[in-house]
Coordinates of C-alpha atoms in Angstrom, one line a residue:
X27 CA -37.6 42.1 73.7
X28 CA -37.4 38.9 72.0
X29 CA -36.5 37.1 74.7
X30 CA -39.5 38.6 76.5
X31 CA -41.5 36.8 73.9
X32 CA -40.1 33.8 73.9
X33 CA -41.0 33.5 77.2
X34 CA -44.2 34.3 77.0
X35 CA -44.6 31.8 74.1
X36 CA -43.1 29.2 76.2
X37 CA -45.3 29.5 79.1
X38 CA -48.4 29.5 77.1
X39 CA -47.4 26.5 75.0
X40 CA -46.9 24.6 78.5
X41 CA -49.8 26.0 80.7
X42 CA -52.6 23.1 81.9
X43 CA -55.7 23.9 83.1
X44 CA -56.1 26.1 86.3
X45 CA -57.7 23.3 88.2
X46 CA -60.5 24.7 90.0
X47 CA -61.3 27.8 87.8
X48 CA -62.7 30.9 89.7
X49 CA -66.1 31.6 88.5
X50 CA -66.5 35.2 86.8
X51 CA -69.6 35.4 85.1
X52 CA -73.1 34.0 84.9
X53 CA -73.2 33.2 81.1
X54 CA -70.8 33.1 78.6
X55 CA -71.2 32.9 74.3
X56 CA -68.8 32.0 71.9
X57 CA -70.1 32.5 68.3
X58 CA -68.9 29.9 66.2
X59 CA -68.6 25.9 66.7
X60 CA -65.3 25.2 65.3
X61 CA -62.1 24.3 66.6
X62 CA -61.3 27.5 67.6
X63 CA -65.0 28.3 69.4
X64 CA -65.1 24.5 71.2
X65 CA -61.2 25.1 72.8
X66 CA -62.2 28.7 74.1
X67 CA -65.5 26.4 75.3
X68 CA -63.3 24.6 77.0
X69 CA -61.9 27.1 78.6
X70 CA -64.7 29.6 79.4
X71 CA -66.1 26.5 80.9
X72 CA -64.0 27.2 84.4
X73 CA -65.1 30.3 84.0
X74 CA -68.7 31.0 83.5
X75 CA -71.9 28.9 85.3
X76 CA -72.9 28.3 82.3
X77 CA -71.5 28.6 78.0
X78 CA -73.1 29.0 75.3
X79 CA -72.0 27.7 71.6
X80 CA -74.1 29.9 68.7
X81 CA -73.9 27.5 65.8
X82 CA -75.0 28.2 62.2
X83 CA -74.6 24.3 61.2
X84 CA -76.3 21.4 62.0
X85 CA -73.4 19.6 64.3
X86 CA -75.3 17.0 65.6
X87 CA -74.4 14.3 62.9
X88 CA -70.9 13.1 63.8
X89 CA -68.0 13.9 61.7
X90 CA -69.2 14.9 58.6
X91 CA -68.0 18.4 56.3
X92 CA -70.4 21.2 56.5
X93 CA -70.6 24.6 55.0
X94 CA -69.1 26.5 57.7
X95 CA -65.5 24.9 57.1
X96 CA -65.3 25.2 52.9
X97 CA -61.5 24.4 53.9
X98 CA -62.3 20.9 55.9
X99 CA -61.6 18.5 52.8
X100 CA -58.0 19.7 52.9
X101 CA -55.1 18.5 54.5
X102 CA -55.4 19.0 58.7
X103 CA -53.2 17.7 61.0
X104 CA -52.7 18.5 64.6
X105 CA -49.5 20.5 65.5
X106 CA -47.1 18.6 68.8
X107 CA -48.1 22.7 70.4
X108 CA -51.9 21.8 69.5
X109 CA -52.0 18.4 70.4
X110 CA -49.8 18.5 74.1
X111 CA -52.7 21.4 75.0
X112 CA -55.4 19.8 74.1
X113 CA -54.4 16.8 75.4
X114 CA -53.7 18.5 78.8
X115 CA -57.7 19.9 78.8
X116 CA -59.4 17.0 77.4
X117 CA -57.4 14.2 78.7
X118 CA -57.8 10.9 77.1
X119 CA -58.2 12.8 73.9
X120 CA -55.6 11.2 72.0
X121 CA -56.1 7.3 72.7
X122 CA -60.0 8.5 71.7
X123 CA -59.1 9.5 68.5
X124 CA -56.4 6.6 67.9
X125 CA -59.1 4.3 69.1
X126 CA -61.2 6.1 65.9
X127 CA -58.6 5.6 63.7
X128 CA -56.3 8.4 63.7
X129 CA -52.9 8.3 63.1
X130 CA -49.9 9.5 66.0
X131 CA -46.4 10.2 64.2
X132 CA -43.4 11.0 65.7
X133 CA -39.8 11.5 64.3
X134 CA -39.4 8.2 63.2
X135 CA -41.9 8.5 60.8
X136 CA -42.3 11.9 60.0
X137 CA -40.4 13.7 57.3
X138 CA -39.5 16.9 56.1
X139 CA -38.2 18.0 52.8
X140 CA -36.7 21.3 51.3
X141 CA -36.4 21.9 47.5
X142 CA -36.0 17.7 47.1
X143 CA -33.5 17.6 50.1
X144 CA -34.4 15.4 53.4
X145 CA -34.3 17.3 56.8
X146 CA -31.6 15.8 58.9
X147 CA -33.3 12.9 61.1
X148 CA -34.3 14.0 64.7
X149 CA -35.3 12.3 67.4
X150 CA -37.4 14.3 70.6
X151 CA -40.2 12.6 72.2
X152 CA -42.4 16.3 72.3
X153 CA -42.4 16.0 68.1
X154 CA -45.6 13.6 67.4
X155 CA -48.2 14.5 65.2
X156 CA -52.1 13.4 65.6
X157 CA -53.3 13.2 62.0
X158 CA -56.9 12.4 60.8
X159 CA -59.1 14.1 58.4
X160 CA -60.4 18.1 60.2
X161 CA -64.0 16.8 60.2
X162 CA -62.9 13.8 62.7
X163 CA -60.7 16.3 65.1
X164 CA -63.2 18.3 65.3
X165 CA -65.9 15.9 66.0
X166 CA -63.1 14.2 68.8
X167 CA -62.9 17.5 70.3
X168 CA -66.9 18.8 70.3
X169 CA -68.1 15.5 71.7
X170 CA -65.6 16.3 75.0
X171 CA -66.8 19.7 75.0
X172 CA -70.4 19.9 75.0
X173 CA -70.4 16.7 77.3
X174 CA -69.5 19.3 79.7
X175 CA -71.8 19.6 82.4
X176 CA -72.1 23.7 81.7
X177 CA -72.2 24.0 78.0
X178 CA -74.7 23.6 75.3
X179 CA -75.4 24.5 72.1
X180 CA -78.2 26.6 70.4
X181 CA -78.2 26.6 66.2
X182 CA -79.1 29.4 65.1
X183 CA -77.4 32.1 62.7
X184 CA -75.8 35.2 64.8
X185 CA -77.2 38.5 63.8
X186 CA -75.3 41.3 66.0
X187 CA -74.7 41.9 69.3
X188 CA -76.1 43.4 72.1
X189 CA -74.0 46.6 73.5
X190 CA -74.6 48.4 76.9
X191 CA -72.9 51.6 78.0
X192 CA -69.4 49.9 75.9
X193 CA -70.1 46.1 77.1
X194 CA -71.4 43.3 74.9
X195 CA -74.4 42.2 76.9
X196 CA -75.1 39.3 74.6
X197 CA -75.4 38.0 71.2
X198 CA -79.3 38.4 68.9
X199 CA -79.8 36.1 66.2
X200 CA -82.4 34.8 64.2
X201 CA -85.0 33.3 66.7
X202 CA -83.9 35.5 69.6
X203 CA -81.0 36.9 72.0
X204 CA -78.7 34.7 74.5
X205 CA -78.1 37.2 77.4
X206 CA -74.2 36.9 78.3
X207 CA -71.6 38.4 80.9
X208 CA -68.7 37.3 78.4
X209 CA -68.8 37.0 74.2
X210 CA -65.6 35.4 71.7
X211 CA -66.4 36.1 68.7
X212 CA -65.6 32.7 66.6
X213 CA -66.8 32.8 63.4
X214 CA -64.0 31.9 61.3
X215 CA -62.2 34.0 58.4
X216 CA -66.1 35.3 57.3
X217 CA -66.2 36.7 60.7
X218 CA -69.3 39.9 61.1
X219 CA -67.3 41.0 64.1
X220 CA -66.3 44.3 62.4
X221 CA -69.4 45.0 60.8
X222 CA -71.1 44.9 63.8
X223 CA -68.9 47.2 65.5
X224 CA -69.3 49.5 63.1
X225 CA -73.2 49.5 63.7
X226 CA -72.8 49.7 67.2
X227 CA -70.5 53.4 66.6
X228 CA -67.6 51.3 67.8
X229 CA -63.9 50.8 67.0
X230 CA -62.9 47.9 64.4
X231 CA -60.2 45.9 64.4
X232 CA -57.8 47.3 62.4
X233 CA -57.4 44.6 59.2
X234 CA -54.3 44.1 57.6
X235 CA -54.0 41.9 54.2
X236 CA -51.5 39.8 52.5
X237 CA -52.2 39.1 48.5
X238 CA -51.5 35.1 49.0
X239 CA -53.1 33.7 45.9
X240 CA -52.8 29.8 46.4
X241 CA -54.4 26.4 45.0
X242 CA -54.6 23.3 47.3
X243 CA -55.7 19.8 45.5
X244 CA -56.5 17.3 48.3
X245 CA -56.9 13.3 47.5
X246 CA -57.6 10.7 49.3
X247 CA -56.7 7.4 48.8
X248 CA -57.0 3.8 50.0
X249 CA -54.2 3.0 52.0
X250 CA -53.2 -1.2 52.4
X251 CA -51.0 -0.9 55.0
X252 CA -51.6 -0.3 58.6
X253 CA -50.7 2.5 60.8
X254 CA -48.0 0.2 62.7
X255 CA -46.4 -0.7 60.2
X256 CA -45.6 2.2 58.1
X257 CA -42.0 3.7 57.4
X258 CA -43.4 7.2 56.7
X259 CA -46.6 8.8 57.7
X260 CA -46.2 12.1 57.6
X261 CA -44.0 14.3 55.0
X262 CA -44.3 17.5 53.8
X263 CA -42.2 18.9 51.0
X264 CA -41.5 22.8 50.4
X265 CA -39.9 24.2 47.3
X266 CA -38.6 28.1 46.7
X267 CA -40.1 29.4 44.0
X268 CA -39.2 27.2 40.3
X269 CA -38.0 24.7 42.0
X270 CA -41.1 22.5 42.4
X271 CA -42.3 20.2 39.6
X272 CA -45.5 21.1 37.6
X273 CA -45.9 24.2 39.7
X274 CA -45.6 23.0 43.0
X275 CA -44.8 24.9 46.3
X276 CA -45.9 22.9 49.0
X277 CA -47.1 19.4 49.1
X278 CA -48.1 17.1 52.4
X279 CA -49.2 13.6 53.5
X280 CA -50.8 12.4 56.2
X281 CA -51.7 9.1 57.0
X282 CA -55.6 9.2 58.6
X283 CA -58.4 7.1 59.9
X284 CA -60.2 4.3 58.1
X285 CA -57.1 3.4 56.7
X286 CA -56.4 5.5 53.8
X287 CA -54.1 8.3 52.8
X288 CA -54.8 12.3 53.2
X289 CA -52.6 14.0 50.2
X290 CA -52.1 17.6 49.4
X291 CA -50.2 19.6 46.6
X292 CA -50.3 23.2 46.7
X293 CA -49.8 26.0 43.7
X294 CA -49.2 29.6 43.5
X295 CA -50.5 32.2 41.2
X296 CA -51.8 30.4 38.2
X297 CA -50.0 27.2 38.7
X298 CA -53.0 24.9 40.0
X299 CA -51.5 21.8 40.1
X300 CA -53.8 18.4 40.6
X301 CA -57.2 19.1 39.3
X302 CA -57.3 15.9 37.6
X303 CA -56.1 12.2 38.6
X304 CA -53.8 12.3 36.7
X305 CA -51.8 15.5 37.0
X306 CA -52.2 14.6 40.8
X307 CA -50.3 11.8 40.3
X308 CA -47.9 13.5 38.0
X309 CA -47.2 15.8 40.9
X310 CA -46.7 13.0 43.3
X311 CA -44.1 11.4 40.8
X312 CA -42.0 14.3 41.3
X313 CA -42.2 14.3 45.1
X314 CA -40.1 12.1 47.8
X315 CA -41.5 8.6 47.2
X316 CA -44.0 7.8 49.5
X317 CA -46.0 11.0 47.9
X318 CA -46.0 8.3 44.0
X319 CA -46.5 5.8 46.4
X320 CA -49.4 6.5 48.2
X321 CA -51.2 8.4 45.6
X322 CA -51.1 5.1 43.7
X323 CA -53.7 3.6 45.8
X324 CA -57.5 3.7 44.2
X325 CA -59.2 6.8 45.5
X326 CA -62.2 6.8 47.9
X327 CA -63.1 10.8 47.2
X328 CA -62.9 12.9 44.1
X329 CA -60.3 15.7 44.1
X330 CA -61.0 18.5 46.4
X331 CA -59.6 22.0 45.7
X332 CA -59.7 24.9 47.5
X333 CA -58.1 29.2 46.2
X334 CA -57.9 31.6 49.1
X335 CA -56.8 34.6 47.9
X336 CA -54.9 36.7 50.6
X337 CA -53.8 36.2 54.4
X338 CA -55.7 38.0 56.4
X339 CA -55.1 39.4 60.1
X340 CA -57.1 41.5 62.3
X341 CA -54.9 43.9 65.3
X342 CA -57.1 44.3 68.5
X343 CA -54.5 45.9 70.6
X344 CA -54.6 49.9 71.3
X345 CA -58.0 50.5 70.2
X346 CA -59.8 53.7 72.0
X347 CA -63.4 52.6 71.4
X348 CA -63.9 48.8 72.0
X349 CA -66.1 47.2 74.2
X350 CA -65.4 45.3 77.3
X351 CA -66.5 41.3 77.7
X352 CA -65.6 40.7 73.9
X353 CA -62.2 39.0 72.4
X354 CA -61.9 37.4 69.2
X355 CA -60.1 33.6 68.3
X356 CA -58.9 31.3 65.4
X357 CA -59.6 32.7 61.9
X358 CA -61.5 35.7 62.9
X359 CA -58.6 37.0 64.2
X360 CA -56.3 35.9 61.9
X361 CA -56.4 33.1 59.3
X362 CA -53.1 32.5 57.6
X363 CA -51.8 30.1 54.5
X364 CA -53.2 26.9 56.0
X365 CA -50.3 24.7 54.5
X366 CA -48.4 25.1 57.1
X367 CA -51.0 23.7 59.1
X368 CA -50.8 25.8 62.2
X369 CA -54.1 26.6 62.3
X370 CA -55.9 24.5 65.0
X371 CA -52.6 25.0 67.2
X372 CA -52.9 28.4 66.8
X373 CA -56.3 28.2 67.8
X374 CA -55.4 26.1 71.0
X375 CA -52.6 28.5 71.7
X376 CA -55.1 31.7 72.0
X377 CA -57.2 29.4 74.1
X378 CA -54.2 29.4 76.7
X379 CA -54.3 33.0 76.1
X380 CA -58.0 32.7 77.0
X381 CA -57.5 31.0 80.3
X382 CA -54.1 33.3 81.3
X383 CA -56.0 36.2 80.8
X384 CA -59.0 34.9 83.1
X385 CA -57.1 33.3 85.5
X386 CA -55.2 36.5 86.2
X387 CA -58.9 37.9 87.7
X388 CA -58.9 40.7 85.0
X389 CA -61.4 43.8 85.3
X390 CA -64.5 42.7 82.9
X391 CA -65.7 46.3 82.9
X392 CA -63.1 47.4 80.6
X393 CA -61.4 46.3 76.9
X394 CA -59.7 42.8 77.3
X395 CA -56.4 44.6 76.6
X396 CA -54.2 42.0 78.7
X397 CA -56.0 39.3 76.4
X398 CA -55.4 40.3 73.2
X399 CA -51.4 41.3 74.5
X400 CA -50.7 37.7 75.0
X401 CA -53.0 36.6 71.5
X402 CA -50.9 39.2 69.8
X403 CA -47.7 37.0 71.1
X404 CA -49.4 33.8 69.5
X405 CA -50.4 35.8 66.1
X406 CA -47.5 37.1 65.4
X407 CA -45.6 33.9 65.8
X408 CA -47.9 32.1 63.3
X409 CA -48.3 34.8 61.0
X410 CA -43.9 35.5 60.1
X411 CA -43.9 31.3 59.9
X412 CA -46.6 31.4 57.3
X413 CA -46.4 34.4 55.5
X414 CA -42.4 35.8 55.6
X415 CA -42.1 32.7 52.7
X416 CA -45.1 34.0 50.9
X417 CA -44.2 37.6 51.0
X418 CA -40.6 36.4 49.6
X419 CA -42.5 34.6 46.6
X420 CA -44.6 37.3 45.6
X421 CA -41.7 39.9 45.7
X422 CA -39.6 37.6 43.8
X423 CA -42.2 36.9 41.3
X424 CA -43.1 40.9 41.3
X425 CA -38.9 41.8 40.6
X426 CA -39.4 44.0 44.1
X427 CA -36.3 44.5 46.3
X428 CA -36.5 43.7 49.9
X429 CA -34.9 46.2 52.3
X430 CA -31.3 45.8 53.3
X431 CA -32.8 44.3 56.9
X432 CA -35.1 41.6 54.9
X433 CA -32.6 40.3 53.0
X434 CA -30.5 40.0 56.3
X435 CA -33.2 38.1 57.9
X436 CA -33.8 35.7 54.9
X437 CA -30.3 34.6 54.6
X438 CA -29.9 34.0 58.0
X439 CA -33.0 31.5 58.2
X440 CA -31.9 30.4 54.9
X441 CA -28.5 29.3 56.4
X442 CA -30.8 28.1 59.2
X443 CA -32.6 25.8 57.0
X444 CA -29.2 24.6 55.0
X445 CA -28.1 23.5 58.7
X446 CA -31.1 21.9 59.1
X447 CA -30.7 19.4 56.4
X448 CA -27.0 17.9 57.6
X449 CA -27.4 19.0 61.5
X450 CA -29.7 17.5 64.0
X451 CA -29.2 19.7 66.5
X452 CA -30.9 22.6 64.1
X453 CA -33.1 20.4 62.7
X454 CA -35.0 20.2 65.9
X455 CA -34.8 23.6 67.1
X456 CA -36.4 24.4 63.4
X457 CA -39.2 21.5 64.2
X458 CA -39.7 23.6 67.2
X459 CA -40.7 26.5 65.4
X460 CA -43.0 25.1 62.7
X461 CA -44.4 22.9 65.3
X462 CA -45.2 26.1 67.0
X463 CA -43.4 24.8 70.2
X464 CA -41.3 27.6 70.3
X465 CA -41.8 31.2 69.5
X466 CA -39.8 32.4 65.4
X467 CA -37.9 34.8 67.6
X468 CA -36.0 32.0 69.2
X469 CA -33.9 31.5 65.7
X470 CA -31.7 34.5 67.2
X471 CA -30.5 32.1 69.7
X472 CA -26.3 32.9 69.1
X473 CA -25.6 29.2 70.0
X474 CA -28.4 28.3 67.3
X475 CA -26.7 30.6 64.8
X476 CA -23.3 29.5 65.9
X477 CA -24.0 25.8 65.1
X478 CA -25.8 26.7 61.8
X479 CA -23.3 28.3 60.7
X480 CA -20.5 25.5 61.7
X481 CA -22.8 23.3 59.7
X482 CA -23.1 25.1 56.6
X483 CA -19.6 25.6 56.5
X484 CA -18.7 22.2 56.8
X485 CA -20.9 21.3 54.2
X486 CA -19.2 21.0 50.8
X487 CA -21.3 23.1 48.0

């Protein structure tokens, strides 16, 4: 079975476009102008004659934060998984947005620490990062897409939708209804999806939460020396639980566009660390150099925080009373810790899912069941990265006892992670993983496990 996913994983990470897509429906409507709702744009693009974007916000103004994304002012960057698809359906995206100012960062400059300890040094040409600020990759990415010939945008808040003997039909909001052969629901983590559902005397999603109580503090800062000539610009730092200084558990930098520094420190619980100058930099202090370093720089923005309380996920396969023509992507489906910062890969990875599922010629008349199978495969893998260390944090901080098969589990990737630090070779295939390259269950590789554990036991303690 794992290998089965893996595979699956694999072929959706390297898919391209179809070429010349085969045209299934008339009109199209994704609800929702984000990241997520532009890529499944892109796709339903080769799809439908014609695609519809239902925007609450004003995006007409560039690259500027709006309402809909409270969590834009954080830390973003864009995944090597995120990054090689999009590149692959928007080509030239990548020179575009390092023409703007973004940042690219490969292995040379990229690093990775675990409770204070540097990550073994890599080197694999798929690992580069695209880093700016989430308000600039997402303006990069809706100026390609509604340049397309066959999509446009209409602002206007979504009210419901329209339902027809079990089929969405189209999608009513405040100044009227678009008419639509095909409907993604995009709305992000405040998604009506369900609610709707429920008026229409259909099946919801079923919702499953994690309690994930966590405090980002994002800075910016002015940044003196160019791009080209940086050591390091990108590092992230994760510590188990006490191990961080002043309350940290994650912290990550970015180097972005108009020359200046994207920093992030991250708290659970009650432990919000940053709110002021100066315990930001008293976080930074405590972190691998370049964190003291570049927080040192004057700051062009005030400090941005940001709680979200619980991970959420919604489960659309095996439901007995859902309607054909609808799917759900990105945060309505299921939004996640974003520190990890796998969620616009994960959103370009259930675009591929998107296009598989289309490109296969599915039935439209019936529940998108062969959809949401492969989204389930892309879910999954995002959600055990992002919450299996959160779930580990709050039962250590409860006093609760894992089963017998957890614990397995976690010393195994802990031994994975231990070989990471001294052994390339797992250093990569873990880069893999949290660059959402490769699929979690890929870790039970033997020869993986074999060489992690040659590592570790070669290691003195």
């Amino acid at each position: 079975m794992a290998e089965s996913v893996v595979g699956v994983f694999d072929e959706l990470v390297a898919a391209g476009p179809p070429g010349r897509g085969r045209v299934l429906v008339d009109t199209a409507c994704v609800v929702g102008g984000s990241v997520s709702g532009l890529l499944a744009a892109r796709v339903l693009s080769d799809h439908a004659r014609e695609v519809v974007i239902v925007e609450r916000d004003d995006i007409s103004g560039g690259a500027g934060s709006r309402p809909g994304t409270p969590h834009d002012l954080q830390v973003h960057t864009l995944l090597p998984a995120g990054l090689h698809w999009i590149e692959r359906w928007l080509p030239g995206f990548t020179q575009r947005a390092q023409d703007l100012g973004a940042v690219l960062s490969g292995t040379a400059t990229s690093i990775t620490a675990f409770d204070g300890r540097l990550q073994a040094a890599t080197h694999d040409d798929r690992h580069v990062l695209l880093m700016a600020s989430r308000p600039f990759l997402e303006a990069r990415i809706r100026e390609r897409v509604t340049a397309l010939p066959n999509v446009r945008v209409v602002r206007a808040r979504a009210a419901g939708l329209v339902v027809r003997e079990d089929e969405v039909r189209g999608v009513r909001h405040a100044d009227g209804v678009v008419e639509a052969d095909f409907v993604v629901d995009a709305m992000g983590r405040s998604s009506r999806l369900a609610e709707w559902l429920g008026d229409a005397g259909l099946e919801k999603p079923r919702l499953e939460r994690l309690r994930n109580p966590i405090n980002y503090a994002t800075a910016l800062f002015e940044r003196p020396t160019p791009a080209a000539d940086l050591d390091v610009a990108a590092a992230i730092a994760v510590y188990a639980q006490g191990l961080g200084a002043t309350g940290l558990s994650v912290a990550s930098l970015n180097a972005i566009e108009d020359d200046q520094w994207l920093v992030l420190v991250m708290g659970y619980g009650q432990e919000r660390p940053g709110r002021t100058l100066a315990e930001f930099r008293a976080a930074c202090s405590e972190l691998p150099g370049v964190f003291a370093q570049a927080a040192s720089g004057a700051p062009t923005r005030d400090i941005a925080t940001y709680h979200q309380g619980e991970s959420r996920r919604r489960d659309f396969t095996g439901l007995r009373h859902f309607p054909a023509r609808l799917v759900g992507v990105g945060d309505s489906v299921a939004s996640f810790n974003p520190a990890y910062g796998q969620g616009m890969s994960s959103a370009a990875l259930q675009a591929s899912c998107l296009s598989a599922y289309l490109t296969s010629g599915p039935d439209l008349s019936v529940p998108a069941e062969g959809f949401f199978d492969l989204q389930q495969v892309v879910v999954d893998a995002a959600w055990s990265v992002s919450t299996g260390g959160d779930t580990e944090r709050l039962e250590a901080a409860a006093g609760i006892e894992p089963p017998e098969e957890v614990r397995r589990q976690r010393q195994v990737l802990r031994q994975l992670l231990e070989a990471g630090l001294v052994d390339p070779f797992v250093a990569r295939a873990l880069n893999d993983i949290s660059y959402m390259l490769r699929h979690p269950a890929a870790m039970a590789d033997p020869a993986l496990l074999e060489r992690a554990a040659a590592a570790t036991s070669a290691t003195p303690h």
